[in-house]
Structure formats: C-alpha cells, structure tokens
Amino acid sequence: MVEFSALNTISLEDYRTLNPSVQGTLGLITINNDVFLCVVSGASRVASVRPGESVQRISSVDFHCLNRSDYDHVLSDEINPYPTDNISQDGFEQSHGHDHREPILEHPCLALKKLLSSGTFYYSVNFDITKRLQDRSNETSAFDIENLDEGFLWNSYMIGPLVRFRSRLAINERAALDSSQILTSAIRGFVLTITVPASTSPIGQIHSGLPSTLTLISRLSCRRAGTRFNARGIDDDGNVANFVETEVVFWAPSGVCFSYAQVRGSVPVFWEQATGLLPGQQKIQITRSPEATQPAFDKHFDGLEVSYGMVHVLNLLSESKPGEVELTNRYRYHVRHSSLNRTGEKGASADQHLLHETEFDFHAETKGPGGYEAASMVKTLIEPFAEGFAYYLSEGIDHDVRNMGSRQGQESRRSVVVLQQGGIFRTNCLDCLDRTNLIQTIISQMALEAFLAHRGERVFMAIRKDKLMSYLQSLSKIYAGTGALKSSFTRHGKMSLAGAIADARKSATRMYINNFADKGRQNTMDILLGRLMGQTPVHLYDPINDYVTSELIKRVPEFTSSKSIHVLVGTFNLNGQANDIPEDLSAWLCPEFDGSQMHPEIVAVGFQEIVELSPQQIMSTDPARRQTWEHAVKKTLNGNSRKFGKEEYVLLRSGQLVGAALLVFVKAIVLGDIKDVEGSVKKVTQFSLCSISSAVLPLILIQTGMSGMAGNKGAVAIRMDFANTSMCFVTAHLAAGFANYEERNRDYRTINHGLRFQRNRSIEDHDTIIWLGDFNYRIGLGDERVRKLIRMGDLDTLYENDQLNLQMVAGLTFPFYSEARITFMPTYKYNNGTDDYDTSEKARIPAWCDRVLRKGDNLRQINYSTAPLRFSDHRPVYATFLCSIKVVDEVLKEQISRDLYEKRRSDVGNAMANSKLVDTDDEDLIGYDSIAPGLPPASSDRRKWWLDNGLPARAILKALEEDYVPNPQRRSNPFTPTTEPVWIKKPVDPRSRGISPASESFASAKDGSPRNVSSSYNPPQSTTGMRSGSTVVSGDPIHEAGSAIEPISNMTIPRQLNRDIARKPAPPIPQKPSPLASRSSHGSNFASDGSQFPQRVLHAESSNFSISSEKTSTATPTGVKLPPPPPRRASNDRFRSPFNRQSPPLPQPIASKKSSDNHSDDVPALPLRRQASSAEQPNDLMDERDDGLRRLDSWQPLRPQ
C-alpha cells in the first residue's frame, strides 16, 4: 500500500537516511521475494539538445530493500562505472589483479547495479528522450512520463508500478510529484553533445556570438534486447535484435534546428547462430519457413512505415559467405512479398512500393586497393532516395499578436516546422556493428552536407568522424562485449597497422566473452526487463484514490459543462498558380453570414497544388509559397475582424507536404482553451518510374504520390484539444483520374491508418474530425450529359452519380462520415479566369472534386458552398459548423475530489501505509452504508454479503413459536415474489397414536426387525456416522431445514419403488448425504427360509465409493413372525420421491471381491442411479425450479400392515 503525503504532515522519527544524493528513481523490482527500490545515486550532464533540453548519464545506482534491512550496507562501496565486460555468470565482477573483498552477505541486485552503472544508460527530466525531435511537439511545455515510447524505455518494467500509481493521483498531487523530478525514464545507448564555436559554426550568427551544438543520440530498443549470440533475428511480434535508432541534431542560436534519423537492426527473419571458438564453427541456421516468417516480417516493416514513412533497406551482407548468402536470399524474398509493396492488391501497380532494398557487399567493395575508402561508393546508390527522404528542419520566427483594443503587439518567438523527414534508411550487416557503423557515418554526413548546401552554408569537416568513435564503441560494447572494429579508419580516414592489430585483439576478446560471459549478461538484462519466468512484478495498492476516482465518475455532471463555438473550413486547389495571388479572399473566407458565423473561433484552410509539381518541387518542400498564402489568409481574416471590431486571428499551426498545405487560425482570445497542438503528414503510395536524363542518372523516381519519396499526393493533419474536446483537421489530395476511384479509396485507408500523432494517436482517436481537400472523386456520367444537367440545374441527378456518394453509401470509403447537401455547381474543371467549364482538347468532365466531410456527434454543419475566385481551374469551397465543446471545471473538480478524499480519509482514519492495520473482513466496507435499515452494507470487490469466503450463505433461523417450522412451499430464491408465508404451523399426523417413537424404531432396526415410520414429528438427534443395518448421514438438508417429515433412514421403501424414483440433484452443501442402503426385493434382509442375506452397505469416503458385503451377526428372535412387506401406495409409474435427491454423477458401484465370489447369483444388483438430464442439473442457490417439496401436502407415510 502506498500513500502520497506532504513531507510536513508525517513524522520521520522511525526513518533514517540511506543515501542523501539520490537524483532519481528508476523503479521497483522483486528479487527472491524481496522488493527493492532502485535509485540513481550518481549522474552527470553530457548533452544539451536544445535550450531547456538536457541529458544526464547514469554513473551509479543503489538498490534499497523495502521489506528487510539486511542489505542496507552491502552495496556501500561504489561500483566501477567503466568496465562492463567483466561480469561473471553469477553477477560478480572478475578481478584482474585487484584484491576484491567479497561481502559477507551477497546482495541479490549486484549484477543489476553493475549493469545500470555501466555508463550506457541516460535520462532526461525535461523532455522525452525516447522520441526523435520530429515526433516531439514544439508546443509541449510539460514532460509527461506516461507517454514515453516503451520500445526504448529500459526501465519500463520497474517504473511501471509508480507510473500507474501516479496516474491515480489528483492533479495537484501529480504536479507535486512531477515537480520533484524523482521518476526517471532511462534509455540505453549513447548521447553526446559537441559544442561548435561561433567562429567555426556553419551557420552565421546574426543575433549573438553564441556557439552552436551538434548532438548525437543513439537509442537501443529493449523489445528484443540481448547479447550477440543470444539475440538474433526477429520474434513473432516483429521486434529484431540490436535495433538502434540514431539521430543527429544540429541547433543554432538563430533558431535553426536540423535533425536526421536512421535505424539499424538484425536481419528480420528467424535465424540463429551458435557460438564457437573457431570462426568456421559459428554456423547460421534459418529456423522457419518463408511462409511462417512473412507475418512477423510484415509486422516489423509495417511498424517502421507508421513511425518513419518509406523504408529503404541497405543490406551489407556478403555475397560469397554461404551463411550470409542464405540470409540475403531470404531477405530478398520477404521484401518482394512484403505487404508494403502491395503488388497483390487489386488494381495496384507493381511500382507502388513503400519498401525498397539496396544490396552492397561491403567486404567485396572494400577489398581492393582503395580499402575502406571504397565504401563511399554507396553514396551513388542511395543518393536519389536520400534526397527524397529529406530531413527535419525547423526555424524560429518572430511574430506579434494584436488583440482587440490594443494597438501595440507583443512579440514572441516560436518554432515553425519547415521540412520533415519522409523516409528512413535501415542498415544491417550480420551483427549490425562494424560494417553498419561505417555506412551510417557516411549517411549522416550526406544528410548534414545536404542541409548546409541547401542553405548555402559552408561544410565543417573537423567534427565529422573523430567525435563519433565514442558512440561506435559504446554500441559495440553493449552487443558484442568489445569496442568496434575498423575504428582506425573511422577515426583517421585510413587503416593503419596499429588499427589492424587492435582489431585482432578485439576479435579474440569477443570470442571469449561470447562463449563464456554472455550467459550472465543476458540473464541480467532479462531480470531488468522483467522477462524471466516466474518473475513477480510489484503491485501498489492505493485504496483512497481508487475510491475517489470511482466517485468522480458518478459526479461528472457536477463539474462538466458545454459551450458552442463556430468553425469555418475552406479548401482550394490552386493549380500551381504562383502569380496573381488575390489581395482579398473575403468572398471565400469571410462570406456574408448571420451573426457570430461571420467570426468563427477556428478557421482551417487547406490548399492543394500550392506549388507547381515539377520534379524539383516534388522531391523537396518549398515553404516560401506556403508562407505567402499564410500572409494572405491572415490579412483577409484580420481585415474583416477589424472591420467589425472583433478579435484578431493568429496562426496556430501550419503544415506542408510539397503541394498540400494546411493552415489553422484561431482567435487570440481562445488561445488559453487550446492545448496539445500537433501536426503530421502522410504520403500516399503512388509513384512511377520516369526517365529524366541519362547524363545525370539512368532512372530517377518521380512521384504521383511517390510512396514516401515525394509528396504531390497525400495528407496534412493538425490536431488540438479545445478545452476538453479533441479536434482533428485533415486536408488531403487523393489520386487523380476518372476511373481511379478504387485507388482513391486506398489512399483514404492509407492516410487514415498511417497518419499518426504523438502517443501513437490516430485520426480516429478524436471527438471531432473534419476532412477537406481535393478528393478527386468524379461524376460517373458522360461529358455531354453532365454539362446538360448542369445547365438544367439538376444537381440531384448529378449527385446520384457522384463517385464519392456512391462509395460512401457502399461503405468503401470514409465510413461513418457525413456530408451536407450540395447546393452548388461542380467545382472542377474551369477555364482559368472564367466561369466556363473546360473547353480544351481534353474536355474534362465537370465534377465535385473539392469536398468537406465531417464526423462527430458534437458537430452540426450550417453552410456548405463555393466562392467565385477564378484564377484557378478549381473553385474554392467553404463550410461552417457549430461545434459543442465539453468544458471541465478543473477547480470545481479538484474541490470535489479533495472533499471526497478527505471524507474517505476520515472514514478509514489514519490506517494507511505507515500504520499497522490489521486486515479484517470489514475493511472493504468502510464508508459504504446500507441503502435501507435492516439491510446489510453494500458489497465490495473483496466481500459480498451473501458469501463468506466463497461458501454458501448460512442463516440462523428461530421460529416465531415453538410449533412453527419453515414453509416448504416457498421458492428457494428469496427474491422471487410469492404469497407463501415464511413460517407455517407444524403439521400433525392424525395416525400418530399407538405408534412407537423414532427411538424405538431405531432399536428394532438393530434387532433386525423392519423399520416403522414414526407417526409424529421427531427431529433427528446427532447422528455422526453409519449404523448397522442402515445408512445415517449427518447434515441432511431436509432434516436441518426443520421439515416435518421423518428422516428417510427410519422408513422402509420397496426395491421396485426405489428403482422408479426420480432423483433431483441436491444443491451444493458442505456435506453431501450418502445413498440409501440396498434391500431385497421385498424390503427385508431375510430370505424365505429365515436366513439373512449378506447386507450390502455403501460406504462414502470422500469421492471414492465401494460396496462391501458381510454376514450380519444378529439372529432372528425365536417365535417372532415377520410381518409381510408393507403394501405400495397406489401411484402411477411416474411418481418421483422428493427425498431421493441425487448428488453430482457418481462412479458405478463395484462389488467387493468377497461379495462377488460368494453371493453374485443370490444377491440382487444394486439399482443404478438414473442420470439427471441437463435440465435437471442444479445451477446455483437461486434455482427457482420445482424441487418436489410442493407434493408433501399430499404425501402419506407408509404404514406396516
């Protein structure tokens, strides 16, 4: 149990300080049934990515046991933070000439302490270090530990209980916990910042002489973490071994920020490699067939495509080594059959690939006289893709906001995304170490040089390679156990004799570590990640906050309200027009409306073909044209606002994908209600191969969508939280062509599935969604027919044949979206500058290409029309909406939460985490009152009033008077409506006179005489076992219920009647009644000659049953004439006795050997029990079916004649 309390409210007299220099908490872990708290005791700052974003490297950690004090001083000595390769299998460091004193008590966390203190773990408390810069929103002001990428979070298993505990805290408590920066998120890999002086910086400093920074961040995935020969290939979830994301970030004081990412990972097939002391013994074995491997392969690359866009594989395996050749062939097969290539989809072109592969035999290419310098030839193979992928670039700009009544604006600086990286290189060799290190260095250099060349800046070469060696050495030590090979060439640009000798020494060391030390290292990693079999996680129980959370859900209407805002969206295909941008866009963005519709709180504007789609423009994004339109739209909106004396608009965020752009403007007055603004883009999957110039390249990829290489088709999305309502705007430009509606449907599915925001949030994860853009759906009629219907104004017929309408009705695209009634003419295609539809030779059929669709229960569309702007071949479309926004009064919610918290605390008292509370059955019922007097309190998760430790309910009933008994006519379910009374007067048998009591009947049974039925009610006394000649079982439910019927053990029932009795199963009770003892066909144990048959008694022991046969020693009294058997009461054959209740099905009785040998022919067989039908099987204690007790009122006891 955990309690979060202010420090000044608790007493620390019973506590002592173990480590005063704790800098963070990595989490909780269970080792050998002991719970340990892992804290960071030593760390140093090693990087500063951007101002306010710092990274610390962990140098030492401590483990403190929470339930024992035995280990408090065992790990008092500091662990050497540098060597990580000397950990033996048992977790101890192997000393090299150093006299290491072994502690008296071995600490169970020693191996974990060595691992976490190795200098390869890093953390940050002010930004999300698990995500690359492109995936982190510029507007994010607070660091939220709950939204980290668990694929790179190495302490996710240990920190998980504390993060879940944090999520249950109140807002103020959560803020207090976050402000302490005690919860730490750690990655493994390498982080380093290099300071570039202003004198040598490639970007000139205009504002100041501050230095620039170049930061390298390498994140090692923990999904399939392991050592070299223990973790190879892929798993069924699509995770690969040694998967590393490497990001290079350059920041300049002017606000320019550059980022480029690439990944590496093992060959994504199922393969293994055994260790061996000789190189030839390390055989590669592929363990699954191609068909069984393809699903996992697709999962891996689908994940990469969602995260990074288009994927280009750079395979460096050898074409001559047999094992590597087999891996290459399998790799090539899976790439060809990958779902990303979509070659098997109906109507898809073979060129629509999101996954490409380049094979580069590193050893063969560098074998010549050029040596490793020949590796630079890879540039010519990947350069077209590198240009298409581009890089992430943001710039800081100054802007001012003018509010109503204020003539003086307030300047502020914000970061604007100029370019985004649209694809990723995935490099691999066999180990993804040495060859991969060299090639990734070349790729990073290409991206940095391209960034500087595009800006016309000088390229700085002094920090190109030498500072990367620490990074290469770190990754190699983590996976292989030694530093990287070929480091001499990476460091100095050439291979030296000393470098060759060093590589030989490292190879020998690797062989030793991989064969003898990797098992212990792998075991330690598995403990850290919580992957060992039987490893017990830590669970924290916080009952007060759980109670408060459940009560708040019930009281949501008390602190939640709603308000309405107006939204205007507009879409316009500019047809690449660069000139004659109109000064006034009021006809489109500020049409004549009524009232507040003219001044909406949010304006979203989408453009398509904002630039001319030339090959140069397609391969990169030019932000200049978008910025021009930003200025024009803002000028129009604010001019209209000033005209009516309303608040001005500010640009909230903009995004661009080559020709597609989305701008979102909001009123300055509502900025306080908006948060979590993010942008994302998604390119669709169309491209073709086209010859450009044989002098430059034989073939270059040109995009008509370009599958991630370029972006003339695709989508741009911006999302936000307006108060407590999430909103998403998407502008899209889908595939063109009259008959390509199926391709447009695929484009929608690609965008809707693949476009992701932070926290892996998709488009569908929003309350309000609006799509706007050039969807390119056409009207399925001939040109003459369409033009005739337009002249007639018959829009209904046109809409009935509209492709988008038909596809939405069929559920093939935009499911669950709605569109307002179209009351305007088709918006495509016009002759520029006129109102005439296309009169060129192509004679395009007019169509409603430009559309606006909506989705959300809180959204109501008011207007849907077009504007008369004639400088493009499209007409702009606009729509207005009334949107209901949910507003949560956080102050009131916090007050209610605090009141509930204090009430719950007063109910439970001070019995919290620091007290010695005795766990009782009533603990869960604290604060829960009964709903009416006389009823038990409400049940809880651990206690139910009708059950006691899982057993049926028991009740102690006292009769109203002495001669009253429970009414057998009442239903067994107490909640069933009935008119029957609970108690009835005890029935009296009129024939009870002259009949011996039950005790005499028992005595006569012992003497061998037939038993008589008692004529009066006589409850059975304590019967604890079996009696000779009869079977008596304590706990009979009929007896214990107080029935007026004599126990069945005192009654003689003929054998024939016993065979016909239907036995209903008994309800579950602590002790089941034993079956009746069998008798002869005449109801007597005596034969006709007076001798006694062996008595067959059924002994019940647990669930094992057997039949025993023995000769009774009781002799027949002399002169006693046995009465004839009692006659059967007249009844039909369907009579069923209510007494013979059947327990769950029993094994068929088997006679003992003695009985079988001596009396198998003389003794009648024991009648078999009839198996109850499924309809007669008992369900539970609330069974409402007739159990036969209603027939008791007509039952008469059998009397001896």
mmCIF file of N, CA, C and O in Angstrom, residues 475-511:
data_model
loop_
_atom_site.group_PDB
_atom_site.id
_atom_site.type_symbol
_atom_site.label_atom_id
_atom_site.label_comp_id
_atom_site.label_asym_id
_atom_site.label_seq_id
_atom_site.Cartn_x
_atom_site.Cartn_y
_atom_site.Cartn_z
ATOM 1 N N LEU A 475 28.026 1.299 -28.613
ATOM 2 C CA LEU A 475 27.069 0.332 -29.151
ATOM 3 C C LEU A 475 27.696 -1.040 -29.310
ATOM 4 O O LEU A 475 27.049 -2.069 -29.070
ATOM 5 N N SER A 476 28.934 -1.078 -29.713
ATOM 6 C CA SER A 476 29.603 -2.357 -29.901
ATOM 7 C C SER A 476 29.809 -3.078 -28.580
ATOM 8 O O SER A 476 29.634 -4.297 -28.488
ATOM 9 N N LYS A 477 30.155 -2.352 -27.510
ATOM 10 C CA LYS A 477 30.357 -2.987 -26.207
ATOM 11 C C LYS A 477 29.056 -3.569 -25.665
ATOM 12 O O LYS A 477 29.047 -4.630 -25.047
ATOM 13 N N ILE A 478 27.951 -2.883 -25.892
ATOM 14 C CA ILE A 478 26.670 -3.360 -25.376
ATOM 15 C C ILE A 478 26.313 -4.695 -25.995
ATOM 16 O O ILE A 478 25.878 -5.626 -25.304
ATOM 17 N N TYR A 479 26.504 -4.849 -27.298
ATOM 18 C CA TYR A 479 26.018 -6.039 -28.003
ATOM 19 C C TYR A 479 27.073 -7.140 -28.088
ATOM 20 O O TYR A 479 26.777 -8.309 -27.858
ATOM 21 N N ALA A 480 28.315 -6.744 -28.431
ATOM 22 C CA ALA A 480 29.352 -7.752 -28.662
ATOM 23 C C ALA A 480 30.318 -7.913 -27.506
ATOM 24 O O ALA A 480 31.018 -8.917 -27.423
ATOM 25 N N GLY A 481 30.395 -6.931 -26.613
ATOM 26 C CA GLY A 481 31.281 -7.050 -25.468
ATOM 27 C C GLY A 481 32.593 -6.329 -25.608
ATOM 28 O O GLY A 481 33.337 -6.197 -24.629
ATOM 29 N N THR A 482 32.933 -5.862 -26.817
ATOM 30 C CA THR A 482 34.181 -5.124 -27.025
ATOM 31 C C THR A 482 33.891 -3.884 -27.842
ATOM 32 O O THR A 482 32.774 -3.675 -28.322
ATOM 33 N N GLY A 483 34.928 -3.074 -28.026
ATOM 34 C CA GLY A 483 34.791 -1.907 -28.876
ATOM 35 C C GLY A 483 34.634 -2.286 -30.334
ATOM 36 O O GLY A 483 34.803 -3.447 -30.735
ATOM 37 N N ALA A 484 34.311 -1.295 -31.157
ATOM 38 C CA ALA A 484 34.060 -1.532 -32.574
ATOM 39 C C ALA A 484 35.349 -1.814 -33.313
ATOM 40 O O ALA A 484 36.418 -1.293 -32.994
ATOM 41 N N LEU A 485 35.239 -2.662 -34.347
ATOM 42 C CA LEU A 485 36.353 -2.888 -35.253
ATOM 43 C C LEU A 485 36.392 -1.777 -36.300
ATOM 44 O O LEU A 485 35.458 -0.995 -36.438
ATOM 45 N N LYS A 486 37.505 -1.732 -37.024
ATOM 46 C CA LYS A 486 37.703 -0.735 -38.085
ATOM 47 C C LYS A 486 37.655 0.687 -37.537
ATOM 48 O O LYS A 486 37.346 1.638 -38.249
ATOM 49 N N SER A 487 37.929 0.828 -36.234
ATOM 50 C CA SER A 487 37.879 2.154 -35.633
ATOM 51 C C SER A 487 39.002 3.049 -36.132
ATOM 52 O O SER A 487 38.865 4.271 -36.139
ATOM 53 N N SER A 488 40.120 2.468 -36.560
ATOM 54 C CA SER A 488 41.226 3.278 -37.070
ATOM 55 C C SER A 488 40.812 4.036 -38.317
ATOM 56 O O SER A 488 41.114 5.218 -38.479
ATOM 57 N N PHE A 489 40.092 3.357 -39.220
ATOM 58 C CA PHE A 489 39.637 4.044 -40.431
ATOM 59 C C PHE A 489 38.580 5.090 -40.106
ATOM 60 O O PHE A 489 38.574 6.190 -40.659
ATOM 61 N N THR A 490 37.668 4.756 -39.205
ATOM 62 C CA THR A 490 36.613 5.710 -38.851
ATOM 63 C C THR A 490 37.193 6.955 -38.208
ATOM 64 O O THR A 490 36.725 8.073 -38.436
ATOM 65 N N ARG A 491 38.245 6.769 -37.434
ATOM 66 C CA ARG A 491 38.819 7.898 -36.721
ATOM 67 C C ARG A 491 39.718 8.756 -37.610
ATOM 68 O O ARG A 491 39.661 9.980 -37.568
ATOM 69 N N HIS A 492 40.569 8.096 -38.424
ATOM 70 C CA HIS A 492 41.589 8.834 -39.174
ATOM 71 C C HIS A 492 41.376 8.815 -40.680
ATOM 72 O O HIS A 492 42.126 9.465 -41.410
ATOM 73 N N GLY A 493 40.395 8.057 -41.161
ATOM 74 C CA GLY A 493 40.156 8.011 -42.585
ATOM 75 C C GLY A 493 41.024 7.021 -43.322
ATOM 76 O O GLY A 493 40.935 6.908 -44.539
ATOM 77 N N LYS A 494 41.867 6.270 -42.644
ATOM 78 C CA LYS A 494 42.695 5.252 -43.271
ATOM 79 C C LYS A 494 43.009 4.172 -42.252
ATOM 80 O O LYS A 494 42.967 4.396 -41.048
ATOM 81 N N MET A 495 43.333 2.978 -42.784
ATOM 82 C CA MET A 495 43.610 1.837 -41.924
ATOM 83 C C MET A 495 45.106 1.752 -41.671
ATOM 84 O O MET A 495 45.912 1.767 -42.604
ATOM 85 N N SER A 496 45.498 1.656 -40.400
ATOM 86 C CA SER A 496 46.911 1.592 -40.037
ATOM 87 C C SER A 496 47.243 0.217 -39.495
ATOM 88 O O SER A 496 46.362 -0.590 -39.192
ATOM 89 N N LEU A 497 48.563 -0.083 -39.343
ATOM 90 C CA LEU A 497 48.983 -1.362 -38.791
ATOM 91 C C LEU A 497 48.533 -1.502 -37.344
ATOM 92 O O LEU A 497 48.076 -2.565 -36.921
ATOM 93 N N ALA A 498 48.632 -0.424 -36.594
ATOM 94 C CA ALA A 498 48.185 -0.481 -35.200
ATOM 95 C C ALA A 498 46.692 -0.753 -35.119
ATOM 96 O O ALA A 498 46.223 -1.489 -34.235
ATOM 97 N N GLY A 499 45.929 -0.183 -36.054
ATOM 98 C CA GLY A 499 44.494 -0.443 -36.065
ATOM 99 C C GLY A 499 44.176 -1.887 -36.385
ATOM 100 O O GLY A 499 43.255 -2.478 -35.809
ATOM 101 N N ALA A 500 44.958 -2.503 -37.297
ATOM 102 C CA ALA A 500 44.744 -3.907 -37.628
ATOM 103 C C ALA A 500 45.040 -4.807 -36.440
ATOM 104 O O ALA A 500 44.323 -5.784 -36.174
ATOM 105 N N ILE A 501 46.132 -4.497 -35.690
ATOM 106 C CA ILE A 501 46.460 -5.298 -34.500
ATOM 107 C C ILE A 501 45.380 -5.131 -33.441
ATOM 108 O O ILE A 501 44.992 -6.105 -32.772
ATOM 109 N N ALA A 502 44.877 -3.925 -33.282
ATOM 110 C CA ALA A 502 43.809 -3.696 -32.305
ATOM 111 C C ALA A 502 42.552 -4.465 -32.671
ATOM 112 O O ALA A 502 41.864 -5.020 -31.789
ATOM 113 N N ASP A 503 42.242 -4.544 -33.970
ATOM 114 C CA ASP A 503 41.074 -5.316 -34.388
ATOM 115 C C ASP A 503 41.241 -6.795 -34.093
ATOM 116 O O ASP A 503 40.285 -7.481 -33.696
ATOM 117 N N ALA A 504 42.457 -7.311 -34.266
ATOM 118 C CA ALA A 504 42.697 -8.723 -33.956
ATOM 119 C C ALA A 504 42.513 -8.991 -32.466
ATOM 120 O O ALA A 504 41.938 -10.012 -32.063
ATOM 121 N N ARG A 505 43.002 -8.096 -31.632
ATOM 122 C CA ARG A 505 42.842 -8.271 -30.193
ATOM 123 C C ARG A 505 41.361 -8.219 -29.806
ATOM 124 O O ARG A 505 40.896 -9.015 -28.982
ATOM 125 N N LYS A 506 40.615 -7.302 -30.388
ATOM 126 C CA LYS A 506 39.185 -7.201 -30.074
ATOM 127 C C LYS A 506 38.433 -8.450 -30.533
ATOM 128 O O LYS A 506 37.511 -8.913 -29.850
ATOM 129 N N SER A 507 38.825 -9.005 -31.664
ATOM 130 C CA SER A 507 38.148 -10.215 -32.151
ATOM 131 C C SER A 507 38.356 -11.375 -31.201
ATOM 132 O O SER A 507 37.428 -12.148 -30.925
ATOM 133 N N ALA A 508 39.584 -11.529 -30.685
ATOM 134 C CA ALA A 508 39.854 -12.601 -29.728
ATOM 135 C C ALA A 508 39.077 -12.388 -28.434
ATOM 136 O O ALA A 508 38.544 -13.342 -27.842
ATOM 137 N N THR A 509 38.996 -11.137 -27.983
ATOM 138 C CA THR A 509 38.247 -10.847 -26.766
ATOM 139 C C THR A 509 36.766 -11.142 -26.954
ATOM 140 O O THR A 509 36.104 -11.675 -26.061
ATOM 141 N N ARG A 510 36.221 -10.789 -28.120
ATOM 142 C CA ARG A 510 34.818 -11.086 -28.417
ATOM 143 C C ARG A 510 34.547 -12.583 -28.344
ATOM 144 O O ARG A 510 33.524 -13.029 -27.810
ATOM 145 N N MET A 511 35.454 -13.365 -28.894
ATOM 146 C CA MET A 511 35.262 -14.810 -28.898
ATOM 147 C C MET A 511 35.158 -15.340 -27.472
ATOM 148 O O MET A 511 34.296 -16.161 -27.156
#
